[in-house]
Amino acid sequence: MNDVTLRALGLLEEAQAGGAAQVLTVAEAALREATGEICDGPAAMHFARVVALTRLGDLPTAIAAADLMLAAADRERSVGWRSCALSLRANRRLRLGDQDIAEYDIEVVLRDLVSAETALLAGEPDPMIASNARTGIAIGYAQLRLYELAVPQFQAAYEAACGPSYPDNGNRAMWLCNLAELNLLWALELHQVDQAAEATKHTTAAEEHAMRAVAEAAGPQMEVWRLWALLFAACARADGQDAAGSAADIPRHIAGLKAHGLAQQQHELLLCRPFHAVALSRSGRPGEALRVIENAIACRPPDADWLISATLHRTHAVLLSANGSRDATPGLTYGDALAELLWRQRHRWLHAAVTMQSYDVLRWQHEQAELAAQTDPLTGVANRRGLDDFLRNLASPGANHAPVAVLIVDIDQFKHINDSLGHATGDDVLRAVAQVLTASVCKGEFVARLGGDEFVAILPGADSAAARQVAQRTVDGVAGLTAWPAQVSVGVASGPAYSLRDTLTHADRAMYAAKRAGGNRATCAVPPRCDREAAAGG
């Protein structure tokens, strides 16, 4: 993990701890360091900026900031940050839609979440970026009550945190707590649609995740994560054989969390109230159960999650009905009918998301197959087929008069390397030369292996002088390899796109001229636009 990512993740924690205004200032200053423009900064700092803007309540600007992060991630070719940007945008669109129905667009949100998931198919090597990406996707799916899709993402985030390079900062316990909480929410909704047996499966899963979190809690917030895990485990036992123990443990763990200053996390604490009431009722304390649920309804904040609010009211109606109140029956009947409709809506969203996922996976697999067919498996650069495809696109109408420079690169004495050091070393040299050449060209320029020990670089828009610089970087870079005594000869030529085949021929001749001159040099084709003396000196 690089220093920018570490710094950005530190700012993320600071923003979540209440320092969003300061984090926004720091992040925007860091983003302007390169060019003076926020848009040109690194994706990691855009991440911190999006979170800070969200914490400050500016959702429209946060969405625009996520767009800038997406562009930065694409510049950096980071699939992890691309995934983070897409899930950040989706989650903020969801929040904005909750505030303004005109902004609510479930299809757009699902498209971003599925695209965020698809981006990770290529693999994100940094486990902290990968875990943040998975968490963002999981949160989005969870907000839509697509539990089946959220659980695997939280599980993947947890598994990323189990790697040896991941710091032992308590995040493993956090994701296990997320899994426990998600299963409790799933169970609550299943109870509302009269699927008690399925609900029990998820309370059992919640308890298992919670107890693992207790065992794995670590880092500076270890005691906080232990308390959350113990609280979720107690909730999971409310409708089991230990209802009395659950009734005693839930308020005790809530008091412990409040003692740590977490009384403001009302969503999670409200989630526990229906379980507390059920545990009291099943322990033969119906009066206390009613008081707990009525107090929770009275203290419910205006922005409380609608599912938890609905569960509080349904639990209240169930308890009243159990106590003989006939007035609760109509409300309970209406609530159950509405819950069934919402459950069906959830399944429609789930079907739409799964369909999008299937399509995206098929498209990605097709793209990977096409890429593999155009890629040299040994060096990772394009093969002859990939080169032909690039040249066809380059010679398309409208680009025929644009200048194009060509480099032909051949490894000096490659047969001697193979004969004296072995073919395995020869393969290593081929890979190293491909890496040097790829590092020497700029974005939009193209590298391919022609076959054997010969490579080509195509530089659209470059003149001979610029191409000569790339060639010299390649010569120097290969000569500077410390693991093997390798050198290259490079031929340079340039011309308009319509005569690209002639330019390739000229570059090939120039490469052989460099070999005849002793190798380890770059030579420009005749008539050169570069300095003859420089061409002879490579």
mmCIF file with all atom_site columns, N, CA and C in Angstrom, residues 282-327:
data_model
loop_
_atom_site.group_PDB
_atom_site.id
_atom_site.type_symbol
_atom_site.label_atom_id
_atom_site.label_alt_id
_atom_site.label_comp_id
_atom_site.label_asym_id
_atom_site.label_entity_id
_atom_site.label_seq_id
_atom_site.pdbx_PDB_ins_code
_atom_site.Cartn_x
_atom_site.Cartn_y
_atom_site.Cartn_z
_atom_site.occupancy
_atom_site.B_iso_or_equiv
_atom_site.pdbx_formal_charge
_atom_site.auth_seq_id
_atom_site.auth_comp_id
_atom_site.auth_asym_id
_atom_site.auth_atom_id
_atom_site.pdbx_PDB_model_num
ATOM 1   N N  . ARG A 1 282 ? -41.158 -13.492 26.051 1.00 0.00 ? 282 ARG A N  1
ATOM 2   C CA . ARG A 1 282 ? -40.997 -14.939 26.138 1.00 0.00 ? 282 ARG A CA 1
ATOM 3   C C  . ARG A 1 282 ? -40.495 -15.381 27.515 1.00 0.00 ? 282 ARG A C  1
ATOM 4   N N  . SER A 1 283 ? -39.995 -14.412 28.309 1.00 0.00 ? 283 SER A N  1
ATOM 5   C CA . SER A 1 283 ? -39.545 -14.711 29.674 1.00 0.00 ? 283 SER A CA 1
ATOM 6   C C  . SER A 1 283 ? -40.658 -14.493 30.693 1.00 0.00 ? 283 SER A C  1
ATOM 7   N N  . GLY A 1 284 ? -41.864 -14.237 30.192 1.00 0.00 ? 284 GLY A N  1
ATOM 8   C CA . GLY A 1 284 ? -42.991 -14.040 31.099 1.00 0.00 ? 284 GLY A CA 1
ATOM 9   C C  . GLY A 1 284 ? -43.078 -12.650 31.685 1.00 0.00 ? 284 GLY A C  1
ATOM 10  N N  . ARG A 1 285 ? -42.565 -11.638 30.977 1.00 0.00 ? 285 ARG A N  1
ATOM 11  C CA . ARG A 1 285 ? -42.588 -10.255 31.465 1.00 0.00 ? 285 ARG A CA 1
ATOM 12  C C  . ARG A 1 285 ? -43.232 -9.346  30.420 1.00 0.00 ? 285 ARG A C  1
ATOM 13  N N  . PRO A 1 286 ? -44.501 -9.564  30.090 1.00 0.00 ? 286 PRO A N  1
ATOM 14  C CA . PRO A 1 286 ? -45.156 -8.814  29.004 1.00 0.00 ? 286 PRO A CA 1
ATOM 15  C C  . PRO A 1 286 ? -45.255 -7.319  29.263 1.00 0.00 ? 286 PRO A C  1
ATOM 16  N N  . GLY A 1 287 ? -45.451 -6.932  30.525 1.00 0.00 ? 287 GLY A N  1
ATOM 17  C CA . GLY A 1 287 ? -45.548 -5.507  30.829 1.00 0.00 ? 287 GLY A CA 1
ATOM 18  C C  . GLY A 1 287 ? -44.251 -4.783  30.515 1.00 0.00 ? 287 GLY A C  1
ATOM 19  N N  . GLU A 1 288 ? -43.127 -5.376  30.899 1.00 0.00 ? 288 GLU A N  1
ATOM 20  C CA . GLU A 1 288 ? -41.827 -4.766  30.593 1.00 0.00 ? 288 GLU A CA 1
ATOM 21  C C  . GLU A 1 288 ? -41.582 -4.741  29.086 1.00 0.00 ? 288 GLU A C  1
ATOM 22  N N  . ALA A 1 289 ? -42.017 -5.806  28.398 1.00 0.00 ? 289 ALA A N  1
ATOM 23  C CA . ALA A 1 289 ? -41.843 -5.858  26.948 1.00 0.00 ? 289 ALA A CA 1
ATOM 24  C C  . ALA A 1 289 ? -42.561 -4.695  26.276 1.00 0.00 ? 289 ALA A C  1
ATOM 25  N N  . LEU A 1 290 ? -43.798 -4.433  26.719 1.00 0.00 ? 290 LEU A N  1
ATOM 26  C CA . LEU A 1 290 ? -44.547 -3.310  26.149 1.00 0.00 ? 290 LEU A CA 1
ATOM 27  C C  . LEU A 1 290 ? -43.867 -1.982  26.431 1.00 0.00 ? 290 LEU A C  1
ATOM 28  N N  . ARG A 1 291 ? -43.373 -1.798  27.653 1.00 0.00 ? 291 ARG A N  1
ATOM 29  C CA . ARG A 1 291 ? -42.703 -0.537  28.002 1.00 0.00 ? 291 ARG A CA 1
ATOM 30  C C  . ARG A 1 291 ? -41.455 -0.318  27.139 1.00 0.00 ? 291 ARG A C  1
ATOM 31  N N  . VAL A 1 292 ? -40.685 -1.388  26.908 1.00 0.00 ? 292 VAL A N  1
ATOM 32  C CA . VAL A 1 292 ? -39.468 -1.277  26.082 1.00 0.00 ? 292 VAL A CA 1
ATOM 33  C C  . VAL A 1 292 ? -39.822 -0.839  24.669 1.00 0.00 ? 292 VAL A C  1
ATOM 34  N N  . ILE A 1 293 ? -40.836 -1.469  24.077 1.00 0.00 ? 293 ILE A N  1
ATOM 35  C CA . ILE A 1 293 ? -41.165 -1.172  22.690 1.00 0.00 ? 293 ILE A CA 1
ATOM 36  C C  . ILE A 1 293 ? -41.827 0.199   22.561 1.00 0.00 ? 293 ILE A C  1
ATOM 37  N N  . GLU A 1 294 ? -42.668 0.570   23.526 1.00 0.00 ? 294 GLU A N  1
ATOM 38  C CA . GLU A 1 294 ? -43.312 1.881   23.475 1.00 0.00 ? 294 GLU A CA 1
ATOM 39  C C  . GLU A 1 294 ? -42.297 2.999   23.665 1.00 0.00 ? 294 GLU A C  1
ATOM 40  N N  . ASN A 1 295 ? -41.333 2.787   24.529 1.00 0.00 ? 295 ASN A N  1
ATOM 41  C CA . ASN A 1 295 ? -40.274 3.779   24.715 1.00 0.00 ? 295 ASN A CA 1
ATOM 42  C C  . ASN A 1 295 ? -39.426 3.917   23.457 1.00 0.00 ? 295 ASN A C  1
ATOM 43  N N  . ALA A 1 296 ? -39.142 2.777   22.791 1.00 0.00 ? 296 ALA A N  1
ATOM 44  C CA . ALA A 1 296 ? -38.359 2.819   21.552 1.00 0.00 ? 296 ALA A CA 1
ATOM 45  C C  . ALA A 1 296 ? -39.098 3.591   20.467 1.00 0.00 ? 296 ALA A C  1
ATOM 46  N N  . ILE A 1 297 ? -40.424 3.393   20.369 1.00 0.00 ? 297 ILE A N  1
ATOM 47  C CA . ILE A 1 297 ? -41.213 4.120   19.364 1.00 0.00 ? 297 ILE A CA 1
ATOM 48  C C  . ILE A 1 297 ? -41.234 5.613   19.684 1.00 0.00 ? 297 ILE A C  1
ATOM 49  N N  . ALA A 1 298 ? -41.378 5.943   20.949 1.00 0.00 ? 298 ALA A N  1
ATOM 50  C CA . ALA A 1 298 ? -41.437 7.357   21.344 1.00 0.00 ? 298 ALA A CA 1
ATOM 51  C C  . ALA A 1 298 ? -40.115 8.064   21.103 1.00 0.00 ? 298 ALA A C  1
ATOM 52  N N  . CYS A 1 299 ? -39.002 7.354   21.281 1.00 0.00 ? 299 CYS A N  1
ATOM 53  C CA . CYS A 1 299 ? -37.670 7.967   21.146 1.00 0.00 ? 299 CYS A CA 1
ATOM 54  C C  . CYS A 1 299 ? -37.085 7.804   19.747 1.00 0.00 ? 299 CYS A C  1
ATOM 55  N N  . ARG A 1 300 ? -37.857 7.232   18.850 1.00 0.00 ? 300 ARG A N  1
ATOM 56  C CA . ARG A 1 300 ? -37.353 6.974   17.494 1.00 0.00 ? 300 ARG A CA 1
ATOM 57  C C  . ARG A 1 300 ? -37.048 8.284   16.780 1.00 0.00 ? 300 ARG A C  1
ATOM 58  N N  . PRO A 1 301 ? -35.826 8.432   16.217 1.00 0.00 ? 301 PRO A N  1
ATOM 59  C CA . PRO A 1 301 ? -35.486 9.679   15.511 1.00 0.00 ? 301 PRO A CA 1
ATOM 60  C C  . PRO A 1 301 ? -36.243 9.807   14.201 1.00 0.00 ? 301 PRO A C  1
ATOM 61  N N  . PRO A 1 302 ? -36.399 11.023  13.681 1.00 0.00 ? 302 PRO A N  1
ATOM 62  C CA . PRO A 1 302 ? -37.169 11.220  12.443 1.00 0.00 ? 302 PRO A CA 1
ATOM 63  C C  . PRO A 1 302 ? -36.593 10.475  11.237 1.00 0.00 ? 302 PRO A C  1
ATOM 64  N N  . ASP A 1 303 ? -35.255 10.287  11.214 1.00 0.00 ? 303 ASP A N  1
ATOM 65  C CA . ASP A 1 303 ? -34.629 9.645   10.057 1.00 0.00 ? 303 ASP A CA 1
ATOM 66  C C  . ASP A 1 303 ? -34.375 8.164   10.292 1.00 0.00 ? 303 ASP A C  1
ATOM 67  N N  . ALA A 1 304 ? -35.101 7.554   11.212 1.00 0.00 ? 304 ALA A N  1
ATOM 68  C CA . ALA A 1 304 ? -34.908 6.133   11.512 1.00 0.00 ? 304 ALA A CA 1
ATOM 69  C C  . ALA A 1 304 ? -35.182 5.285   10.275 1.00 0.00 ? 304 ALA A C  1
ATOM 70  N N  . ASP A 1 305 ? -34.446 4.197   10.144 1.00 0.00 ? 305 ASP A N  1
ATOM 71  C CA . ASP A 1 305 ? -34.641 3.269   9.038  1.00 0.00 ? 305 ASP A CA 1
ATOM 72  C C  . ASP A 1 305 ? -36.088 2.766   9.033  1.00 0.00 ? 305 ASP A C  1
ATOM 73  N N  . TRP A 1 306 ? -36.712 2.769   7.856  1.00 0.00 ? 306 TRP A N  1
ATOM 74  C CA . TRP A 1 306 ? -38.138 2.439   7.791  1.00 0.00 ? 306 TRP A CA 1
ATOM 75  C C  . TRP A 1 306 ? -38.401 0.989   8.194  1.00 0.00 ? 306 TRP A C  1
ATOM 76  N N  . LEU A 1 307 ? -37.454 0.066   7.862  1.00 0.00 ? 307 LEU A N  1
ATOM 77  C CA . LEU A 1 307 ? -37.668 -1.329  8.225  1.00 0.00 ? 307 LEU A CA 1
ATOM 78  C C  . LEU A 1 307 ? -37.678 -1.509  9.743  1.00 0.00 ? 307 LEU A C  1
ATOM 79  N N  . ILE A 1 308 ? -36.767 -0.822  10.416 1.00 0.00 ? 308 ILE A N  1
ATOM 80  C CA . ILE A 1 308 ? -36.732 -0.917  11.877 1.00 0.00 ? 308 ILE A CA 1
ATOM 81  C C  . ILE A 1 308 ? -37.970 -0.260  12.472 1.00 0.00 ? 308 ILE A C  1
ATOM 82  N N  . SER A 1 309 ? -38.384 0.881   11.902 1.00 0.00 ? 309 SER A N  1
ATOM 83  C CA . SER A 1 309 ? -39.606 1.536   12.376 1.00 0.00 ? 309 SER A CA 1
ATOM 84  C C  . SER A 1 309 ? -40.808 0.617   12.216 1.00 0.00 ? 309 SER A C  1
ATOM 85  N N  . ALA A 1 310 ? -40.914 -0.023  11.049 1.00 0.00 ? 310 ALA A N  1
ATOM 86  C CA . ALA A 1 310 ? -42.035 -0.940  10.804 1.00 0.00 ? 310 ALA A CA 1
ATOM 87  C C  . ALA A 1 310 ? -41.991 -2.112  11.777 1.00 0.00 ? 310 ALA A C  1
ATOM 88  N N  . THR A 1 311 ? -40.792 -2.597  12.072 1.00 0.00 ? 311 THR A N  1
ATOM 89  C CA . THR A 1 311 ? -40.650 -3.722  13.000 1.00 0.00 ? 311 THR A CA 1
ATOM 90  C C  . THR A 1 311 ? -41.051 -3.317  14.416 1.00 0.00 ? 311 THR A C  1
ATOM 91  N N  . LEU A 1 312 ? -40.678 -2.111  14.820 1.00 0.00 ? 312 LEU A N  1
ATOM 92  C CA . LEU A 1 312 ? -41.081 -1.635  16.149 1.00 0.00 ? 312 LEU A CA 1
ATOM 93  C C  . LEU A 1 312 ? -42.600 -1.601  16.272 1.00 0.00 ? 312 LEU A C  1
ATOM 94  N N  . HIS A 1 313 ? -43.254 -1.040  15.261 1.00 0.00 ? 313 HIS A N  1
ATOM 95  C CA . HIS A 1 313 ? -44.717 -0.936  15.312 1.00 0.00 ? 313 HIS A CA 1
ATOM 96  C C  . HIS A 1 313 ? -45.370 -2.319  15.242 1.00 0.00 ? 313 HIS A C  1
ATOM 97  N N  . ARG A 1 314 ? -44.821 -3.208  14.424 1.00 0.00 ? 314 ARG A N  1
ATOM 98  C CA . ARG A 1 314 ? -45.404 -4.545  14.337 1.00 0.00 ? 314 ARG A CA 1
ATOM 99  C C  . ARG A 1 314 ? -45.223 -5.303  15.656 1.00 0.00 ? 314 ARG A C  1
ATOM 100 N N  . THR A 1 315 ? -44.038 -5.188  16.245 1.00 0.00 ? 315 THR A N  1
ATOM 101 C CA . THR A 1 315 ? -43.801 -5.846  17.531 1.00 0.00 ? 315 THR A CA 1
ATOM 102 C C  . THR A 1 315 ? -44.761 -5.306  18.592 1.00 0.00 ? 315 THR A C  1
ATOM 103 N N  . HIS A 1 316 ? -44.981 -3.993  18.555 1.00 0.00 ? 316 HIS A N  1
ATOM 104 C CA . HIS A 1 316 ? -45.922 -3.375  19.486 1.00 0.00 ? 316 HIS A CA 1
ATOM 105 C C  . HIS A 1 316 ? -47.322 -3.955  19.296 1.00 0.00 ? 316 HIS A C  1
ATOM 106 N N  . ALA A 1 317 ? -47.749 -4.077  18.028 1.00 0.00 ? 317 ALA A N  1
ATOM 107 C CA . ALA A 1 317 ? -49.087 -4.609  17.746 1.00 0.00 ? 317 ALA A CA 1
ATOM 108 C C  . ALA A 1 317 ? -49.203 -6.072  18.167 1.00 0.00 ? 317 ALA A C  1
ATOM 109 N N  . VAL A 1 318 ? -48.146 -6.852  17.936 1.00 0.00 ? 318 VAL A N  1
ATOM 110 C CA . VAL A 1 318 ? -48.150 -8.260  18.323 1.00 0.00 ? 318 VAL A CA 1
ATOM 111 C C  . VAL A 1 318 ? -48.266 -8.398  19.837 1.00 0.00 ? 318 VAL A C  1
ATOM 112 N N  . LEU A 1 319 ? -47.517 -7.564  20.579 1.00 0.00 ? 319 LEU A N  1
ATOM 113 C CA . LEU A 1 319 ? -47.560 -7.629  22.038 1.00 0.00 ? 319 LEU A CA 1
ATOM 114 C C  . LEU A 1 319 ? -48.931 -7.205  22.567 1.00 0.00 ? 319 LEU A C  1
ATOM 115 N N  . LEU A 1 320 ? -49.500 -6.153  21.964 1.00 0.00 ? 320 LEU A N  1
ATOM 116 C CA . LEU A 1 320 ? -50.840 -5.714  22.377 1.00 0.00 ? 320 LEU A CA 1
ATOM 117 C C  . LEU A 1 320 ? -51.869 -6.812  22.112 1.00 0.00 ? 320 LEU A C  1
ATOM 118 N N  . SER A 1 321 ? -51.764 -7.431  20.929 1.00 0.00 ? 321 SER A N  1
ATOM 119 C CA . SER A 1 321 ? -52.701 -8.493  20.584 1.00 0.00 ? 321 SER A CA 1
ATOM 120 C C  . SER A 1 321 ? -52.570 -9.676  21.545 1.00 0.00 ? 321 SER A C  1
ATOM 121 N N  . ALA A 1 322 ? -51.312 -10.003 21.900 1.00 0.00 ? 322 ALA A N  1
ATOM 122 C CA . ALA A 1 322 ? -51.084 -11.108 22.838 1.00 0.00 ? 322 ALA A CA 1
ATOM 123 C C  . ALA A 1 322 ? -51.660 -10.811 24.211 1.00 0.00 ? 322 ALA A C  1
ATOM 124 N N  . ASN A 1 323 ? -51.764 -9.508  24.545 1.00 0.00 ? 323 ASN A N  1
ATOM 125 C CA . ASN A 1 323 ? -52.330 -9.098  25.839 1.00 0.00 ? 323 ASN A CA 1
ATOM 126 C C  . ASN A 1 323 ? -53.850 -8.953  25.780 1.00 0.00 ? 323 ASN A C  1
ATOM 127 N N  . GLY A 1 324 ? -54.447 -9.310  24.626 1.00 0.00 ? 324 GLY A N  1
ATOM 128 C CA . GLY A 1 324 ? -55.904 -9.306  24.518 1.00 0.00 ? 324 GLY A CA 1
ATOM 129 C C  . GLY A 1 324 ? -56.489 -8.064  23.896 1.00 0.00 ? 324 GLY A C  1
ATOM 130 N N  . SER A 1 325 ? -55.682 -7.165  23.360 1.00 0.00 ? 325 SER A N  1
ATOM 131 C CA . SER A 1 325 ? -56.200 -5.940  22.743 1.00 0.00 ? 325 SER A CA 1
ATOM 132 C C  . SER A 1 325 ? -56.732 -6.231  21.343 1.00 0.00 ? 325 SER A C  1
ATOM 133 N N  . ARG A 1 326 ? -58.029 -5.968  21.137 1.00 0.00 ? 326 ARG A N  1
ATOM 134 C CA . ARG A 1 326 ? -58.600 -6.169  19.814 1.00 0.00 ? 326 ARG A CA 1
ATOM 135 C C  . ARG A 1 326 ? -58.269 -5.015  18.867 1.00 0.00 ? 326 ARG A C  1
ATOM 136 N N  . ASP A 1 327 ? -57.938 -3.870  19.450 1.00 0.00 ? 327 ASP A N  1
ATOM 137 C CA . ASP A 1 327 ? -57.640 -2.702  18.602 1.00 0.00 ? 327 ASP A CA 1
ATOM 138 C C  . ASP A 1 327 ? -56.382 -2.917  17.764 1.00 0.00 ? 327 ASP A C  1
#
